[in-house]
Amino acid sequence: MPLVYVTRKSHFNAAHRLHNPSKSDEWNRATFGKCNSPNWHGHNYELEVTVVGEPNPETGYVMDLADLQKIIQERVIDLCDHSNLNLDVPFLKGVIPSSENLVVAFWNQMEPHIKGGKLTSIKLFETARNVVEYRGNL
Ligand code: NI
């Protein structure tokens, strides 16, 4: 049977600060540099969520992209867009909001809600050149 990968792209803006509160200010500055700036900084994040599956013979769809978009919107975008990722987002409480940690948290937010297709990849573009991808646990 043919396996088809289907991707939905989304966008959100958010502020954050990379800071590990269990370490000294000096360690944080040395480790995170400008990303440790106490007055926050913002990113225009691009998010790509990919599901995989066999096209349903009745619809030709792996999964209705409107359904996927609704999950992305409600589980991630509505909570993160125009937010401070360190302070405002309940599911990120206690998480250092690096792109690596964000994709894992986003996966856990969305995966249980995705039906039909199987979640296979989440890519987060923090900038056009810095991209992180999570494909689930090994
Ligand atoms: Ni940053």
Coordinates of C-alpha atoms and ligand atoms in Angstrom, one line a residue:
M1 CA 0.0 0.0 0.0
P2 CA 1.2 3.5 -0.7
L3 CA 2.4 5.5 2.3
V4 CA 1.9 9.3 1.7
Y5 CA 3.4 12.1 3.9
V6 CA 1.2 15.1 4.3
T7 CA 2.5 18.4 5.8
R8 CA 0.6 21.4 7.1
K9 CA 2.6 24.6 7.6
S10 CA 1.7 27.2 10.3
H11 CA 3.2 30.3 11.7
F12 CA 3.3 32.0 15.1
N13 CA 5.2 34.8 16.8
A14 CA 6.5 34.5 20.3
A15 CA 9.0 35.8 22.8
H16 CA 11.4 33.8 24.9
R17 CA 14.6 33.7 26.9
L18 CA 16.9 30.8 27.1
H19 CA 17.8 30.5 30.8
N20 CA 18.4 27.6 33.2
P21 CA 17.4 28.8 36.6
S22 CA 19.4 26.0 38.3
K23 CA 22.6 27.5 37.0
S24 CA 24.4 30.8 37.8
D25 CA 23.8 34.0 35.8
E26 CA 27.3 33.8 34.6
W27 CA 26.8 30.2 33.3
N28 CA 23.6 31.3 31.6
R29 CA 25.3 34.2 29.9
A30 CA 28.2 32.2 28.8
T31 CA 26.0 29.3 27.5
F32 CA 23.2 31.2 25.8
G33 CA 24.7 34.5 24.9
K34 CA 22.2 37.0 23.4
C35 CA 19.5 34.4 23.8
N36 CA 19.8 34.8 27.6
S37 CA 19.0 38.5 27.4
P38 CA 16.9 39.3 30.5
N39 CA 14.5 41.5 28.5
W40 CA 13.4 38.7 26.2
H41 CA 13.6 38.5 22.4
G42 CA 11.2 37.4 19.7
H43 CA 11.0 35.0 16.8
N44 CA 8.8 34.5 13.8
Y45 CA 8.4 30.8 14.1
E46 CA 7.4 28.6 11.2
L47 CA 6.0 25.2 12.1
E48 CA 5.6 22.1 9.8
V49 CA 3.6 19.2 11.0
T50 CA 3.7 16.0 8.9
V51 CA 1.5 13.0 9.2
V52 CA 1.9 9.7 7.3
G53 CA -0.6 7.1 6.2
E54 CA -2.4 5.4 3.3
P55 CA -4.9 7.5 1.4
N56 CA -8.4 6.6 2.4
P57 CA -10.1 4.9 -0.7
E58 CA -13.3 6.9 -0.1
T59 CA -11.7 10.3 0.2
G60 CA -8.2 10.1 -1.3
Y61 CA -7.0 11.8 1.9
V62 CA -4.5 10.5 4.4
M63 CA -6.2 12.9 6.8
D64 CA -8.4 15.9 6.2
L65 CA -6.0 18.8 6.4
A66 CA -8.7 21.0 8.0
D67 CA -8.8 18.5 10.9
L68 CA -5.0 18.6 11.2
Q69 CA -5.0 22.4 11.1
K70 CA -7.6 22.6 13.8
I71 CA -5.4 20.4 16.1
I72 CA -2.3 22.5 15.4
Q73 CA -4.3 25.7 16.0
E74 CA -6.0 24.7 19.2
R75 CA -3.2 22.7 20.8
V76 CA -0.2 24.9 19.8
I77 CA -0.8 28.1 17.9
D78 CA -3.6 29.5 20.1
L79 CA -1.5 29.0 23.2
C80 CA 1.8 30.2 21.8
D81 CA 1.1 33.0 19.3
H82 CA 2.0 36.4 20.6
S83 CA 3.0 34.8 23.9
N84 CA 6.0 34.7 26.1
L85 CA 7.0 31.1 26.0
N86 CA 8.7 31.2 29.4
L87 CA 5.7 32.8 31.2
D88 CA 2.4 32.4 29.3
V89 CA 2.1 28.8 28.1
P90 CA 0.9 26.2 30.6
F91 CA 2.3 23.2 28.8
L92 CA 5.8 24.8 28.6
K93 CA 6.0 25.5 32.4
G94 CA 9.5 24.6 33.6
V95 CA 10.7 24.0 30.1
I96 CA 13.7 25.9 28.7
P97 CA 12.1 27.1 25.4
S98 CA 14.8 26.0 23.0
S99 CA 13.5 24.9 19.6
E100 CA 14.6 21.3 20.6
N101 CA 12.4 21.4 23.7
L102 CA 9.5 23.1 21.8
V103 CA 9.2 20.4 19.1
V104 CA 9.0 17.7 21.8
A105 CA 6.4 19.6 23.8
F106 CA 4.4 20.3 20.6
W107 CA 4.5 16.6 19.7
N108 CA 3.1 15.7 23.1
Q109 CA 0.4 18.4 22.8
M110 CA -0.8 17.1 19.4
E111 CA 0.0 13.5 19.0
P112 CA -2.9 12.0 21.1
H113 CA -5.4 14.1 19.0
I114 CA -4.3 13.1 15.5
K115 CA -6.5 10.4 14.0
G116 CA -6.3 8.8 10.6
G117 CA -2.7 9.8 9.7
K118 CA 0.1 9.1 12.1
L119 CA 2.2 12.0 13.3
T120 CA 5.7 11.4 11.9
S121 CA 7.6 14.8 12.0
I122 CA 7.4 18.2 13.6
K123 CA 9.8 20.8 12.2
L124 CA 10.3 24.2 13.8
F125 CA 12.0 27.0 12.0
E126 CA 13.2 29.5 14.6
T127 CA 14.9 31.5 11.8
A128 CA 15.2 30.8 8.1
R129 CA 18.5 29.1 8.9
N130 CA 17.9 27.4 12.2
V131 CA 15.6 24.4 11.9
V132 CA 14.9 21.6 14.4
E133 CA 13.0 18.4 13.6
Y134 CA 11.5 15.8 15.9
R135 CA 10.3 12.4 14.7
G136 CA 9.2 10.9 18.0
N137 CA 11.0 8.6 20.4
L138 CA 13.5 6.1 19.0
Ligands
NI1 NI 15.7 32.9 20.6

